[in-house]
């Protein structure tokens, strides 16, 4: 009887394993059908509440994330191609018109001025696209260090004062204390503020004002850029930081790629904060974000030696708060 029992056990085990693995085979068959062209397909989920149904739901969630990522990449590529095609077409048209017949030197200078404006705009667009690509790929690292707000504001103000004067805007810088230190990446925050100030100068009519302000409150400090410009309609506030989004029917003579606020939002997120937007149509806008104060963070480290070393990187070469630019 022993050989017969062994044979029956093997046959029964084989049948049970085949029956148990049938749903797995079905999942594998469906998974082979899914590619980059039909990421909207999903795997069947068995009614039984077992490991197979959990596996199906997990794979479907993964497919959902991949589908969103592919859609984002396609949208980004299409928008980037469209944005690059426009200035290239303008450059080609200007050059063809210039070559159509001989012209006076003054006419050539006007044409070259137009070409220069388009190349500057296209260079900025390409730089923004490369920055976003590096950000998506995780190539741009943020190194947090003790940063002087006074030094940061002095450098930013020196860069933007002339442009604000040309735009006939009243530019104010308000810093509560010369020894206010924040935990941040100096170059990253400088770029974020430059993006916000550029937007403020574009969308504020002559005679208006732009204010760069820092307010310390407890263990954090809020940095803001406010203006008295044309403002943003409330229906568009949730989308102003989307890539390539530009508020329709607003300041048609202002040109831009729609990438600046996306970069600003990414820089803020890398610092563990959020870029907040407050605006009212016709009454200006205010963009703000908060950062942790370096002095309180350093005290917390001394009081809690088990804190993760990856949270901050203090550098010997950090800018001294009283050191001039």
Short mmCIF file of N, CA and C in Angstrom, two decimals, residues 108-280:
data_model
loop_
_atom_site.label_atom_id
_atom_site.label_comp_id
_atom_site.label_asym_id
_atom_site.label_seq_id
_atom_site.Cartn_x
_atom_site.Cartn_y
_atom_site.Cartn_z
N UNK A 108 19.63 95.99 -40.14
CA UNK A 108 20.27 94.77 -39.64
C UNK A 108 20.40 94.80 -38.11
N UNK A 109 20.67 95.98 -37.56
CA UNK A 109 20.79 96.08 -36.11
C UNK A 109 19.46 95.78 -35.44
N UNK A 110 18.38 96.25 -36.01
CA UNK A 110 17.05 95.97 -35.45
C UNK A 110 16.77 94.48 -35.50
N UNK A 111 17.07 93.86 -36.62
CA UNK A 111 16.83 92.42 -36.77
C UNK A 111 17.69 91.63 -35.80
N UNK A 112 18.96 92.02 -35.67
CA UNK A 112 19.84 91.33 -34.73
C UNK A 112 19.35 91.50 -33.29
N UNK A 113 18.78 92.66 -32.98
CA UNK A 113 18.23 92.86 -31.64
C UNK A 113 17.08 91.89 -31.37
N UNK A 114 16.20 91.70 -32.36
CA UNK A 114 15.11 90.74 -32.20
C UNK A 114 15.65 89.32 -32.04
N UNK A 115 16.66 88.99 -32.84
CA UNK A 115 17.25 87.65 -32.74
C UNK A 115 17.88 87.43 -31.37
N UNK A 116 18.52 88.47 -30.85
CA UNK A 116 19.15 88.35 -29.53
C UNK A 116 18.10 88.12 -28.45
N UNK A 117 16.99 88.84 -28.52
CA UNK A 117 15.93 88.65 -27.53
C UNK A 117 15.40 87.22 -27.55
N UNK A 118 15.21 86.67 -28.73
CA UNK A 118 14.70 85.30 -28.83
C UNK A 118 15.71 84.27 -28.34
N UNK A 119 16.99 84.50 -28.64
CA UNK A 119 18.00 83.55 -28.18
C UNK A 119 18.13 83.58 -26.66
N UNK A 120 17.99 84.78 -26.06
CA UNK A 120 18.03 84.87 -24.59
C UNK A 120 16.85 84.12 -23.99
N UNK A 121 15.67 84.32 -24.56
CA UNK A 121 14.48 83.62 -24.06
C UNK A 121 14.64 82.11 -24.22
N UNK A 122 15.17 81.68 -25.38
CA UNK A 122 15.33 80.25 -25.61
C UNK A 122 16.39 79.66 -24.69
N UNK A 123 17.44 80.41 -24.40
CA UNK A 123 18.47 79.94 -23.48
C UNK A 123 17.89 79.73 -22.09
N UNK A 124 17.07 80.68 -21.64
CA UNK A 124 16.42 80.52 -20.35
C UNK A 124 15.50 79.32 -20.32
N UNK A 125 14.77 79.10 -21.41
CA UNK A 125 13.87 77.95 -21.48
C UNK A 125 14.65 76.64 -21.41
N UNK A 126 15.75 76.55 -22.17
CA UNK A 126 16.56 75.33 -22.16
C UNK A 126 17.16 75.09 -20.78
N UNK A 127 17.62 76.15 -20.14
CA UNK A 127 18.19 76.01 -18.79
C UNK A 127 17.13 75.52 -17.80
N UNK A 128 15.92 76.04 -17.92
CA UNK A 128 14.84 75.59 -17.04
C UNK A 128 14.50 74.13 -17.30
N UNK A 129 14.46 73.74 -18.57
CA UNK A 129 14.17 72.34 -18.91
C UNK A 129 15.24 71.41 -18.35
N UNK A 130 16.50 71.81 -18.48
CA UNK A 130 17.59 70.99 -17.94
C UNK A 130 17.51 70.90 -16.43
N UNK A 131 17.16 71.99 -15.78
CA UNK A 131 17.05 71.98 -14.32
C UNK A 131 15.93 71.05 -13.87
N UNK A 132 14.79 71.09 -14.57
CA UNK A 132 13.69 70.20 -14.22
C UNK A 132 14.05 68.75 -14.49
N UNK A 133 14.79 68.50 -15.58
CA UNK A 133 15.20 67.13 -15.88
C UNK A 133 16.14 66.60 -14.81
N UNK A 134 17.10 67.46 -14.36
CA UNK A 134 17.99 67.04 -13.29
C UNK A 134 17.23 66.85 -11.99
N UNK A 135 16.24 67.69 -11.76
CA UNK A 135 15.44 67.54 -10.54
C UNK A 135 14.67 66.24 -10.54
N UNK A 136 14.04 65.90 -11.67
CA UNK A 136 13.29 64.65 -11.76
C UNK A 136 14.20 63.45 -11.61
N UNK A 137 15.44 63.57 -12.12
CA UNK A 137 16.37 62.45 -12.02
C UNK A 137 17.13 62.40 -10.71
N UNK A 138 16.91 63.38 -9.84
CA UNK A 138 17.60 63.38 -8.55
C UNK A 138 19.06 63.75 -8.64
N UNK A 139 19.46 64.44 -9.75
CA UNK A 139 20.87 64.78 -9.92
C UNK A 139 21.25 66.04 -9.15
N UNK A 140 20.30 66.93 -8.92
CA UNK A 140 20.58 68.16 -8.18
C UNK A 140 20.45 67.91 -6.69
N UNK A 141 21.56 67.93 -6.00
CA UNK A 141 21.57 67.67 -4.56
C UNK A 141 21.45 68.99 -3.80
N UNK A 142 20.72 68.95 -2.71
CA UNK A 142 20.56 70.10 -1.84
C UNK A 142 21.37 69.87 -0.57
N UNK A 143 22.32 70.76 -0.31
CA UNK A 143 23.16 70.65 0.87
C UNK A 143 22.75 71.73 1.86
N UNK A 144 22.17 71.33 2.98
CA UNK A 144 21.70 72.29 3.97
C UNK A 144 22.86 72.75 4.85
N UNK A 145 22.92 74.05 5.06
CA UNK A 145 23.97 74.64 5.89
C UNK A 145 23.42 75.90 6.54
N UNK A 146 24.16 76.41 7.53
CA UNK A 146 23.77 77.64 8.20
C UNK A 146 23.91 78.81 7.22
N UNK A 147 22.82 79.53 7.00
CA UNK A 147 22.78 80.60 5.99
C UNK A 147 22.32 81.90 6.63
N UNK A 148 23.04 82.97 6.37
CA UNK A 148 22.67 84.29 6.88
C UNK A 148 21.62 84.91 5.97
N UNK A 149 20.48 85.27 6.55
CA UNK A 149 19.41 85.90 5.77
C UNK A 149 19.85 87.30 5.33
N UNK A 150 20.56 88.01 6.19
CA UNK A 150 21.02 89.34 5.84
C UNK A 150 21.94 89.31 4.62
N UNK A 151 22.88 88.36 4.60
CA UNK A 151 23.78 88.23 3.45
C UNK A 151 23.02 87.83 2.20
N UNK A 152 22.07 86.89 2.35
CA UNK A 152 21.25 86.46 1.22
C UNK A 152 20.49 87.63 0.63
N UNK A 153 19.84 88.42 1.47
CA UNK A 153 19.04 89.54 0.98
C UNK A 153 19.92 90.61 0.33
N UNK A 154 21.11 90.84 0.89
CA UNK A 154 22.01 91.82 0.29
C UNK A 154 22.40 91.40 -1.12
N UNK A 155 22.70 90.11 -1.29
CA UNK A 155 23.12 89.63 -2.62
C UNK A 155 21.96 89.69 -3.60
N UNK A 156 20.79 89.25 -3.17
CA UNK A 156 19.63 89.27 -4.06
C UNK A 156 19.25 90.70 -4.42
N UNK A 157 19.28 91.60 -3.43
CA UNK A 157 18.92 92.99 -3.69
C UNK A 157 19.89 93.65 -4.67
N UNK A 158 21.19 93.36 -4.53
CA UNK A 158 22.18 93.93 -5.44
C UNK A 158 21.94 93.47 -6.87
N UNK A 159 21.41 92.24 -7.02
CA UNK A 159 21.16 91.71 -8.36
C UNK A 159 19.92 92.32 -8.98
N UNK A 160 18.89 92.62 -8.17
CA UNK A 160 17.60 93.01 -8.71
C UNK A 160 17.28 94.49 -8.60
N UNK A 161 18.07 95.26 -7.89
CA UNK A 161 17.75 96.68 -7.73
C UNK A 161 17.71 97.40 -9.07
N UNK A 162 18.68 97.14 -9.93
CA UNK A 162 18.73 97.83 -11.21
C UNK A 162 17.54 97.48 -12.08
N UNK A 163 17.18 96.20 -12.11
CA UNK A 163 16.04 95.79 -12.93
C UNK A 163 14.74 96.37 -12.39
N UNK A 164 14.61 96.43 -11.07
CA UNK A 164 13.40 97.04 -10.50
C UNK A 164 13.33 98.53 -10.84
N UNK A 165 14.48 99.20 -10.83
CA UNK A 165 14.50 100.62 -11.21
C UNK A 165 14.08 100.80 -12.67
N UNK A 166 14.56 99.93 -13.53
CA UNK A 166 14.20 100.01 -14.94
C UNK A 166 12.70 99.79 -15.13
N UNK A 167 12.13 98.91 -14.32
CA UNK A 167 10.69 98.66 -14.40
C UNK A 167 9.88 99.71 -13.64
N UNK A 168 10.58 100.71 -13.05
CA UNK A 168 9.93 101.80 -12.30
C UNK A 168 9.09 101.24 -11.15
N UNK A 169 9.71 100.35 -10.38
CA UNK A 169 9.05 99.74 -9.24
C UNK A 169 9.78 100.11 -7.95
N UNK A 170 9.04 100.24 -6.89
CA UNK A 170 9.61 100.52 -5.58
C UNK A 170 9.98 99.18 -4.93
N UNK A 171 11.28 98.91 -4.81
CA UNK A 171 11.77 97.64 -4.31
C UNK A 171 12.25 97.80 -2.88
N UNK A 172 11.63 97.07 -1.94
CA UNK A 172 12.00 97.15 -0.53
C UNK A 172 12.46 95.79 -0.04
N UNK A 173 13.45 95.83 0.86
CA UNK A 173 13.97 94.62 1.49
C UNK A 173 13.85 94.79 3.00
N UNK A 174 13.17 93.86 3.66
CA UNK A 174 12.94 93.96 5.10
C UNK A 174 13.45 92.69 5.77
N UNK A 175 14.45 92.86 6.62
CA UNK A 175 15.03 91.75 7.39
C UNK A 175 15.00 92.12 8.87
N UNK A 176 14.42 91.28 9.73
CA UNK A 176 14.24 91.66 11.13
C UNK A 176 15.54 91.79 11.90
N UNK A 177 16.57 91.03 11.51
CA UNK A 177 17.82 91.04 12.27
C UNK A 177 18.96 90.64 11.36
N UNK A 178 20.12 91.24 11.61
CA UNK A 178 21.30 90.92 10.80
C UNK A 178 21.94 89.60 11.19
N UNK A 179 21.54 89.02 12.31
CA UNK A 179 22.13 87.76 12.74
C UNK A 179 21.14 86.59 12.63
N UNK A 180 20.10 86.73 11.82
CA UNK A 180 19.14 85.64 11.62
C UNK A 180 19.77 84.58 10.71
N UNK A 181 19.88 83.37 11.22
CA UNK A 181 20.46 82.26 10.48
C UNK A 181 19.39 81.21 10.21
N UNK A 182 19.38 80.70 8.97
CA UNK A 182 18.43 79.67 8.59
C UNK A 182 19.17 78.45 8.06
N UNK A 183 18.50 77.32 8.13
CA UNK A 183 19.07 76.06 7.64
C UNK A 183 18.59 75.86 6.21
N UNK A 184 19.48 76.09 5.22
CA UNK A 184 19.06 76.04 3.83
C UNK A 184 20.28 75.94 2.92
N UNK A 185 20.00 75.70 1.64
CA UNK A 185 21.02 75.72 0.61
C UNK A 185 21.05 77.15 0.03
N UNK A 186 22.17 77.83 0.19
CA UNK A 186 22.26 79.24 -0.17
C UNK A 186 21.92 79.48 -1.64
N UNK A 187 22.55 78.71 -2.53
CA UNK A 187 22.33 78.91 -3.96
C UNK A 187 20.91 78.54 -4.36
N UNK A 188 20.36 77.48 -3.75
CA UNK A 188 18.99 77.08 -4.07
C UNK A 188 17.98 78.15 -3.68
N UNK A 189 18.11 78.70 -2.46
CA UNK A 189 17.18 79.74 -2.02
C UNK A 189 17.38 81.03 -2.83
N UNK A 190 18.61 81.33 -3.21
CA UNK A 190 18.85 82.50 -4.07
C UNK A 190 18.12 82.35 -5.40
N UNK A 191 18.17 81.16 -5.95
CA UNK A 191 17.47 80.93 -7.22
C UNK A 191 15.96 81.01 -7.04
N UNK A 192 15.45 80.47 -5.94
CA UNK A 192 14.02 80.53 -5.68
C UNK A 192 13.56 81.98 -5.60
N UNK A 193 14.31 82.81 -4.84
CA UNK A 193 13.93 84.22 -4.71
C UNK A 193 14.05 84.96 -6.03
N UNK A 194 15.02 84.61 -6.84
CA UNK A 194 15.16 85.25 -8.15
C UNK A 194 13.96 84.95 -9.04
N UNK A 195 13.46 83.72 -8.97
CA UNK A 195 12.28 83.35 -9.74
C UNK A 195 11.07 84.17 -9.29
N UNK A 196 10.88 84.27 -7.98
CA UNK A 196 9.74 85.02 -7.45
C UNK A 196 9.85 86.51 -7.77
N UNK A 197 11.06 87.07 -7.66
CA UNK A 197 11.23 88.49 -7.97
C UNK A 197 11.06 88.77 -9.46
N UNK A 198 11.47 87.83 -10.29
CA UNK A 198 11.28 88.01 -11.73
C UNK A 198 9.79 88.05 -12.07
N UNK A 199 9.03 87.14 -11.47
CA UNK A 199 7.58 87.15 -11.70
C UNK A 199 6.96 88.44 -11.20
N UNK A 200 7.40 88.89 -10.01
CA UNK A 200 6.83 90.11 -9.45
C UNK A 200 7.12 91.32 -10.35
N UNK A 201 8.33 91.39 -10.89
CA UNK A 201 8.67 92.52 -11.76
C UNK A 201 7.92 92.47 -13.08
N UNK A 202 7.60 91.27 -13.56
CA UNK A 202 6.87 91.14 -14.82
C UNK A 202 5.43 91.58 -14.70
N UNK A 203 4.80 91.22 -13.60
CA UNK A 203 3.35 91.38 -13.49
C UNK A 203 2.94 92.52 -12.54
N UNK A 204 3.87 93.43 -12.28
CA UNK A 204 3.55 94.63 -11.49
C UNK A 204 3.71 95.85 -12.38
N UNK A 205 2.66 96.62 -12.57
CA UNK A 205 2.75 97.81 -13.44
C UNK A 205 3.72 98.84 -12.87
N UNK A 206 4.27 99.71 -13.72
CA UNK A 206 5.15 100.79 -13.23
C UNK A 206 4.48 101.62 -12.15
N UNK A 207 5.25 101.97 -11.14
CA UNK A 207 4.73 102.71 -10.02
C UNK A 207 4.33 101.84 -8.85
N UNK A 208 4.29 100.52 -9.06
CA UNK A 208 3.96 99.60 -7.99
C UNK A 208 5.15 99.30 -7.11
N UNK A 209 4.97 98.37 -6.20
CA UNK A 209 6.03 98.04 -5.26
C UNK A 209 6.20 96.53 -5.15
N UNK A 210 7.43 96.12 -4.87
CA UNK A 210 7.79 94.72 -4.64
C UNK A 210 8.56 94.67 -3.33
N UNK A 211 8.18 93.76 -2.44
CA UNK A 211 8.81 93.68 -1.12
C UNK A 211 9.35 92.27 -0.88
N UNK A 212 10.62 92.22 -0.52
CA UNK A 212 11.26 90.98 -0.08
C UNK A 212 11.38 91.05 1.44
N UNK A 213 10.74 90.11 2.12
CA UNK A 213 10.61 90.23 3.57
C UNK A 213 10.93 88.91 4.25
N UNK A 214 11.51 88.99 5.46
CA UNK A 214 11.75 87.82 6.32
C UNK A 214 11.15 88.11 7.68
N UNK A 215 10.40 87.14 8.22
CA UNK A 215 9.77 87.28 9.53
C UNK A 215 10.12 86.05 10.35
N UNK A 216 10.77 86.24 11.50
CA UNK A 216 11.14 85.13 12.38
C UNK A 216 10.01 84.89 13.36
N UNK A 217 9.68 83.61 13.55
CA UNK A 217 8.61 83.22 14.49
C UNK A 217 8.97 81.87 15.09
N UNK A 218 9.41 81.89 16.35
CA UNK A 218 9.75 80.64 17.02
C UNK A 218 10.97 79.98 16.40
N UNK A 219 10.84 78.71 16.06
CA UNK A 219 11.96 77.94 15.52
C UNK A 219 12.07 78.05 14.01
N UNK A 220 11.18 78.81 13.38
CA UNK A 220 11.20 78.94 11.93
C UNK A 220 11.13 80.41 11.54
N UNK A 221 11.39 80.67 10.27
CA UNK A 221 11.28 82.03 9.73
C UNK A 221 10.62 81.94 8.36
N UNK A 222 9.78 82.90 8.07
CA UNK A 222 9.05 82.94 6.80
C UNK A 222 9.67 83.99 5.89
N UNK A 223 9.99 83.60 4.67
CA UNK A 223 10.50 84.51 3.65
C UNK A 223 9.41 84.67 2.59
N UNK A 224 9.14 85.90 2.22
CA UNK A 224 8.06 86.16 1.28
C UNK A 224 8.47 87.21 0.26
N UNK A 225 7.84 87.13 -0.91
CA UNK A 225 7.97 88.14 -1.96
C UNK A 225 6.55 88.58 -2.31
N UNK A 226 6.22 89.82 -2.01
CA UNK A 226 4.88 90.34 -2.27
C UNK A 226 4.96 91.51 -3.24
N UNK A 227 3.90 91.72 -3.99
CA UNK A 227 3.86 92.81 -4.96
C UNK A 227 2.47 93.41 -5.00
N UNK A 228 2.35 94.52 -5.69
CA UNK A 228 1.06 95.20 -5.87
C UNK A 228 0.63 95.10 -7.32
N UNK A 229 0.92 93.96 -7.94
CA UNK A 229 0.67 93.78 -9.36
C UNK A 229 -0.76 93.41 -9.70
N UNK A 230 -0.90 92.75 -10.84
CA UNK A 230 -2.22 92.46 -11.39
C UNK A 230 -2.92 91.33 -10.66
N UNK A 231 -2.17 90.53 -9.90
CA UNK A 231 -2.78 89.46 -9.14
C UNK A 231 -3.17 88.25 -9.99
N UNK A 232 -3.70 87.24 -9.32
CA UNK A 232 -4.08 85.99 -9.97
C UNK A 232 -5.50 85.65 -9.56
N UNK A 233 -6.30 85.26 -10.52
CA UNK A 233 -7.68 84.85 -10.21
C UNK A 233 -7.66 83.61 -9.34
N UNK A 234 -8.57 83.53 -8.40
CA UNK A 234 -8.59 82.42 -7.44
C UNK A 234 -8.76 81.06 -8.12
N UNK A 235 -9.39 81.04 -9.29
CA UNK A 235 -9.60 79.75 -9.98
C UNK A 235 -8.30 79.18 -10.51
N UNK A 236 -7.25 80.01 -10.60
CA UNK A 236 -5.98 79.54 -11.15
C UNK A 236 -4.91 79.34 -10.08
N UNK A 237 -5.20 79.62 -8.83
CA UNK A 237 -4.18 79.56 -7.79
C UNK A 237 -3.61 78.16 -7.63
N UNK A 238 -4.45 77.13 -7.79
CA UNK A 238 -3.98 75.76 -7.60
C UNK A 238 -3.10 75.28 -8.74
N UNK A 239 -3.07 76.02 -9.84
CA UNK A 239 -2.34 75.55 -11.02
C UNK A 239 -1.12 76.41 -11.38
N UNK A 240 -0.89 77.48 -10.65
CA UNK A 240 0.18 78.40 -11.05
C UNK A 240 1.55 77.75 -10.99
N UNK A 241 1.71 76.70 -10.18
CA UNK A 241 3.01 76.03 -10.07
C UNK A 241 3.13 74.82 -10.98
N UNK A 242 2.13 74.57 -11.81
CA UNK A 242 2.23 73.46 -12.76
C UNK A 242 3.16 73.84 -13.90
N UNK A 243 3.82 72.84 -14.45
CA UNK A 243 4.76 73.09 -15.54
C UNK A 243 4.03 73.57 -16.79
N UNK A 244 4.56 74.62 -17.39
CA UNK A 244 4.08 75.23 -18.63
C UNK A 244 2.71 75.89 -18.49
N UNK A 245 2.21 75.99 -17.26
CA UNK A 245 0.92 76.66 -17.09
C UNK A 245 1.13 78.17 -16.99
N UNK A 246 0.36 78.90 -17.76
CA UNK A 246 0.37 80.36 -17.71
C UNK A 246 -1.07 80.84 -17.61
N UNK A 247 -1.30 81.76 -16.71
CA UNK A 247 -2.65 82.27 -16.49
C UNK A 247 -3.16 82.89 -17.79
N UNK A 248 -4.31 82.43 -18.31
CA UNK A 248 -4.81 82.96 -19.58
C UNK A 248 -5.33 84.38 -19.44
N UNK A 249 -5.22 85.12 -20.57
CA UNK A 249 -5.76 86.49 -20.66
C UNK A 249 -5.18 87.43 -19.61
N UNK A 250 -3.92 87.19 -19.25
CA UNK A 250 -3.28 88.04 -18.24
C UNK A 250 -1.96 88.56 -18.80
N UNK A 251 -1.83 89.86 -18.86
CA UNK A 251 -0.58 90.51 -19.32
C UNK A 251 -0.06 89.86 -20.59
N UNK A 252 -0.77 90.00 -21.73
CA UNK A 252 -0.35 89.33 -22.96
C UNK A 252 1.01 89.78 -23.47
N UNK A 253 1.48 90.96 -23.05
CA UNK A 253 2.79 91.43 -23.50
C UNK A 253 3.92 90.83 -22.68
N UNK A 254 3.60 90.07 -21.62
CA UNK A 254 4.63 89.41 -20.83
C UNK A 254 4.86 88.02 -21.39
N UNK A 255 6.11 87.68 -21.60
CA UNK A 255 6.45 86.36 -22.13
C UNK A 255 7.13 85.54 -21.05
N UNK A 256 6.93 84.25 -21.12
CA UNK A 256 7.54 83.34 -20.16
C UNK A 256 7.33 81.91 -20.60
N UNK A 257 8.07 81.01 -19.98
CA UNK A 257 7.98 79.60 -20.35
C UNK A 257 7.01 78.83 -19.48
N UNK A 258 6.61 79.40 -18.34
CA UNK A 258 5.72 78.67 -17.44
C UNK A 258 6.44 77.62 -16.63
N UNK A 259 7.77 77.76 -16.49
CA UNK A 259 8.56 76.77 -15.75
C UNK A 259 9.13 77.32 -14.45
N UNK A 260 9.15 78.65 -14.30
CA UNK A 260 9.81 79.25 -13.15
C UNK A 260 9.22 78.81 -11.82
N UNK A 261 7.90 78.92 -11.69
CA UNK A 261 7.28 78.55 -10.42
C UNK A 261 7.37 77.05 -10.16
N UNK A 262 7.44 76.24 -11.21
CA UNK A 262 7.66 74.80 -11.01
C UNK A 262 9.01 74.55 -10.36
N UNK A 263 10.03 75.26 -10.83
CA UNK A 263 11.35 75.14 -10.22
C UNK A 263 11.34 75.66 -8.79
N UNK A 264 10.65 76.77 -8.57
CA UNK A 264 10.57 77.33 -7.22
C UNK A 264 9.88 76.35 -6.27
N UNK A 265 8.82 75.73 -6.73
CA UNK A 265 8.11 74.75 -5.90
C UNK A 265 9.02 73.56 -5.58
N UNK A 266 9.80 73.11 -6.58
CA UNK A 266 10.69 71.96 -6.35
C UNK A 266 11.78 72.32 -5.33
N UNK A 267 12.35 73.52 -5.43
CA UNK A 267 13.38 73.93 -4.48
C UNK A 267 12.80 73.99 -3.07
N UNK A 268 11.59 74.52 -2.94
CA UNK A 268 10.96 74.60 -1.62
C UNK A 268 10.71 73.20 -1.06
N UNK A 269 10.24 72.29 -1.89
CA UNK A 269 9.98 70.93 -1.41
C UNK A 269 11.26 70.23 -1.00
N UNK A 270 12.36 70.48 -1.70
CA UNK A 270 13.63 69.87 -1.31
C UNK A 270 14.12 70.40 0.03
N UNK A 271 13.64 71.55 0.44
CA UNK A 271 13.98 72.10 1.76
C UNK A 271 12.96 71.69 2.82
N UNK A 272 12.06 70.80 2.45
CA UNK A 272 11.07 70.33 3.41
C UNK A 272 10.01 71.34 3.74
N UNK A 273 9.72 72.25 2.82
CA UNK A 273 8.70 73.26 3.05
C UNK A 273 7.79 73.35 1.84
N UNK A 274 6.84 74.26 1.90
CA UNK A 274 5.85 74.42 0.83
C UNK A 274 5.81 75.86 0.37
N UNK A 275 5.69 76.03 -0.95
CA UNK A 275 5.57 77.36 -1.52
C UNK A 275 4.10 77.77 -1.49
N UNK A 276 3.77 78.75 -0.66
CA UNK A 276 2.39 79.21 -0.50
C UNK A 276 2.12 80.40 -1.41
N UNK A 277 0.90 80.45 -1.93
CA UNK A 277 0.50 81.53 -2.85
C UNK A 277 -0.76 82.18 -2.31
N UNK A 278 -0.71 83.49 -2.14
CA UNK A 278 -1.89 84.28 -1.78
C UNK A 278 -2.01 85.41 -2.79
N UNK A 279 -3.16 85.51 -3.42
CA UNK A 279 -3.31 86.52 -4.45
C UNK A 279 -4.78 86.87 -4.63
N UNK A 280 -5.00 88.09 -5.06
CA UNK A 280 -6.34 88.58 -5.38
C UNK A 280 -6.24 89.35 -6.67
#
